[in-house]
Amino acid sequence: MRTLFSSSVGKKLIMSLAGLFLITFLVVHLGINLLLFMDSTEPFNIAAHFMATNLVIKVFEIVLFGIFFLHMIYGLILSVQNMLARPVGYRKANHSQKSFFSKYMFHTAIILLIFLGLHLLDFYIKSKFLGGADTIIIDGEEYHDLATLVIERFQIGWVVIIYVIALFGLGFHLHHGFQSAFQTLGLNHPVYTPIIKFLGVLYSIVVTLGFMAIPVLIYFLK
Amino acid sequence: MDLTLKIWRQENRTAKGRFETYLVRGISPDSSFFEMLDVLNQQLVDKFEMPVCFDHDCREGICGACGLYINGRPHGPDSAVTTCQLHMRKFKDGDTITIEPWRAKPFPIIRDLVVDRTAFDKIIEAGGYISVNTGGVPDGNAIPIPKKNADVAMDAASCIGCGACVAACKNASAMLFVSAKVSQYAMLPQGKVEAKERVKKMIAEMDELGFGNCTNTGACEAECPKEISLSHIARLNRELYAAKIL
Ligand code: HEM
Ligand code: SF4
Ligand code: FES
């Protein structure tokens, strides 16, 4: 096993499994975010509270950070090795890749990494450690008013613009990443692969627009 | 046809190398790319200059010796052909054609457009064979093989080891080549005996030699003169997981 993960293919296996985990996580994340569009802020606050306090989810949070780390560290190692594999480049670039965004995985990853830092600082660290969210009472229990924190944050134009740019980065990353992960896992089939590719495009569009809707609509409507 | 050629010239492995510009006139659209280069080289020889070195052998698309990176594409603007099968009718009169060698750390340049592809031989030596005890010739149909498997193995076996996949790949990855060489045996009973050792050793050798990692970009498949498909890379991955985990 040790040697599996030291091989190029083994490292890709870790990246693809981690990537698929992150893809699943994003669905949950988006689902909770969309609660912000409910008439009251309560459902979102209750869901956020559950995610922040439930013991199982807390364990999951550590797993999630670990998986992000694995994905990033192996992505970095592989990308650096790839750059070293062609020390002298071509004068004329090759454009025959089948998957357009595959060429920009490292670039979109950098956007995502920077965004991740900002995003965590914005909400996660602010509410958890800096007391950035007020306390409200729902049914006699104390909750952080995360919804108001989010809504206030997205009143600021440049914050919204940064989120929109970063989400384009995410969409492009996933456009290649989704189907690539299945190929890395060894799944390539005349019938299923086109379906996977279609689902990947659908997923990246839905997730990107879904997440984008939150800052944009809050900015214009609330 | 009159053409301007920008060609990479490099005296030896360690020389710095540079692009030189040449003009060739009166090239027939029906001539092959190599015939056009032959005309250029005759011009150079007539002027007592060193001709441009490039690799070729069969000139009919079966040996894998040739390979030039032409206007940003391995084997040039045609699809599913080797450089030797490329014809000048794919270009227009007055075109400027940029000709570069394969670029990858494991493929050092020997001279001009000739690169050293010993790295591929090393990968094959690591496991790309089957060990057979020689004896009498076995009956052709003694071991039944499903037609489907035979077809996949045959497709994989059509890889001529030209290296265009490495040249095309943004990561200079050799995965398409290795996957073809693993697949051609993985599908056949004779190859199954050593399958686990083979895939482990060939991938280890590929990594060792400094080829990049596959990111499923698909440029290899698009440029391969034998149209080896990415499905072989998926099989290579499966073979490795099975060999390591099971
Ligand atoms: C929510 C966030 C993310 C998701 C869902 C995600 C998902 C994926 C997936 C599925 C792949 C394809 C894996 C494969 O081909 O086997 C991938 C590739 C990659 N990811 Fe991410 N990723 C995310 C964030 C990041 C971040 C933050 C970084 C780095 C800072 C990163 C770096 C990379 C790199 C460098 C690749 C390239 C590998 C390749 O070219 O195939 N990713 N990602
Ligand atoms: S896989 Fe195709 S491009 Fe690569 S070496 Fe074989 S024939 Fe050439
Ligand atoms: S010279 Fe043999 S394949 Fe081109």
Tab-separated table of N, CA, C and O and ligand atoms in Angstrom, chain B residues 120 158-165 176-177 180 220 223-226 228, ligand 2:
chain	number	residue	atom	x	y	z
B	120	PHE	N	11.534	5.082	-23.225
B	120	PHE	CA	10.445	4.146	-23.550
B	120	PHE	C	10.954	2.704	-23.493
B	120	PHE	O	10.258	1.814	-23.017
B	158	SER	N	-1.411	-1.614	-31.305
B	158	SER	CA	-1.059	-0.808	-32.474
B	158	SER	C	-0.180	0.387	-32.109
B	158	SER	O	0.319	1.079	-32.995
B	159	CYS	N	0.024	0.630	-30.817
B	159	CYS	CA	0.944	1.700	-30.396
B	159	CYS	C	2.331	1.412	-30.951
B	159	CYS	O	2.865	0.327	-30.780
B	160	ILE	N	2.913	2.417	-31.629
B	160	ILE	CA	4.221	2.232	-32.242
B	160	ILE	C	5.333	2.880	-31.423
B	160	ILE	O	6.479	2.962	-31.870
B	161	GLY	N	4.985	3.385	-30.238
B	161	GLY	CA	6.022	3.934	-29.360
B	161	GLY	C	6.688	5.191	-29.886
B	161	GLY	O	7.872	5.427	-29.658
B	162	CYS	N	5.918	6.023	-30.607
B	162	CYS	CA	6.521	7.199	-31.228
B	162	CYS	C	6.806	8.312	-30.221
B	162	CYS	O	7.695	9.122	-30.423
B	163	GLY	N	5.999	8.368	-29.155
B	163	GLY	CA	6.209	9.406	-28.147
B	163	GLY	C	5.403	10.666	-28.362
B	163	GLY	O	5.562	11.646	-27.631
B	164	ALA	N	4.504	10.662	-29.345
B	164	ALA	CA	3.687	11.863	-29.589
B	164	ALA	C	2.806	12.187	-28.385
B	164	ALA	O	2.509	13.354	-28.118
B	165	CYS	N	2.406	11.130	-27.665
B	165	CYS	CA	1.567	11.347	-26.483
B	165	CYS	C	2.313	12.180	-25.451
B	165	CYS	O	1.754	13.111	-24.860
B	176	LEU	N	-0.260	7.320	-21.756
B	176	LEU	CA	-0.956	6.683	-22.877
B	176	LEU	C	-0.110	5.535	-23.426
B	176	LEU	O	-0.613	4.434	-23.674
B	177	PHE	N	1.171	5.786	-23.589
B	177	PHE	CA	2.087	4.755	-24.062
B	177	PHE	C	2.091	3.563	-23.098
B	177	PHE	O	1.888	2.412	-23.504
B	180	ALA	N	-1.080	1.566	-23.167
B	180	ALA	CA	-1.209	0.701	-24.346
B	180	ALA	C	-0.389	-0.564	-24.145
B	180	ALA	O	-0.844	-1.680	-24.431
B	220	CYS	N	-3.056	13.620	-25.512
B	220	CYS	CA	-2.366	12.419	-26.029
B	220	CYS	C	-3.276	11.679	-27.002
B	220	CYS	O	-2.888	11.347	-28.125
B	223	GLU	N	-3.721	13.379	-30.298
B	223	GLU	CA	-2.567	13.431	-31.194
B	223	GLU	C	-1.996	12.077	-31.564
B	223	GLU	O	-1.158	11.980	-32.452
B	224	CYS	N	-2.403	11.025	-30.879
B	224	CYS	CA	-1.806	9.711	-31.130
B	224	CYS	C	-2.075	9.266	-32.570
B	224	CYS	O	-3.215	9.219	-33.012
B	225	PRO	N	-1.036	8.938	-33.320
B	225	PRO	CA	-1.249	8.533	-34.718
B	225	PRO	C	-2.004	7.214	-34.821
B	225	PRO	O	-2.571	6.914	-35.867
B	226	LYS	N	-2.020	6.443	-33.743
B	226	LYS	CA	-2.705	5.154	-33.784
B	226	LYS	C	-4.031	5.196	-33.016
B	226	LYS	O	-4.638	4.166	-32.748
B	228	ILE	N	-4.845	5.561	-29.963
B	228	ILE	CA	-4.963	4.842	-28.690
B	228	ILE	C	-5.868	5.680	-27.778
B	228	ILE	O	-5.695	6.889	-27.687
C	2	SF4	S1	0.284	5.813	-27.482
C	2	SF4	FE1	0.136	6.695	-29.565
C	2	SF4	S2	1.283	8.624	-29.389
C	2	SF4	FE2	1.885	7.385	-27.640
C	2	SF4	S3	3.696	6.266	-28.272
C	2	SF4	FE3	1.957	4.915	-28.729
C	2	SF4	S4	1.427	5.393	-30.857
C	2	SF4	FE4	2.740	7.082	-30.178
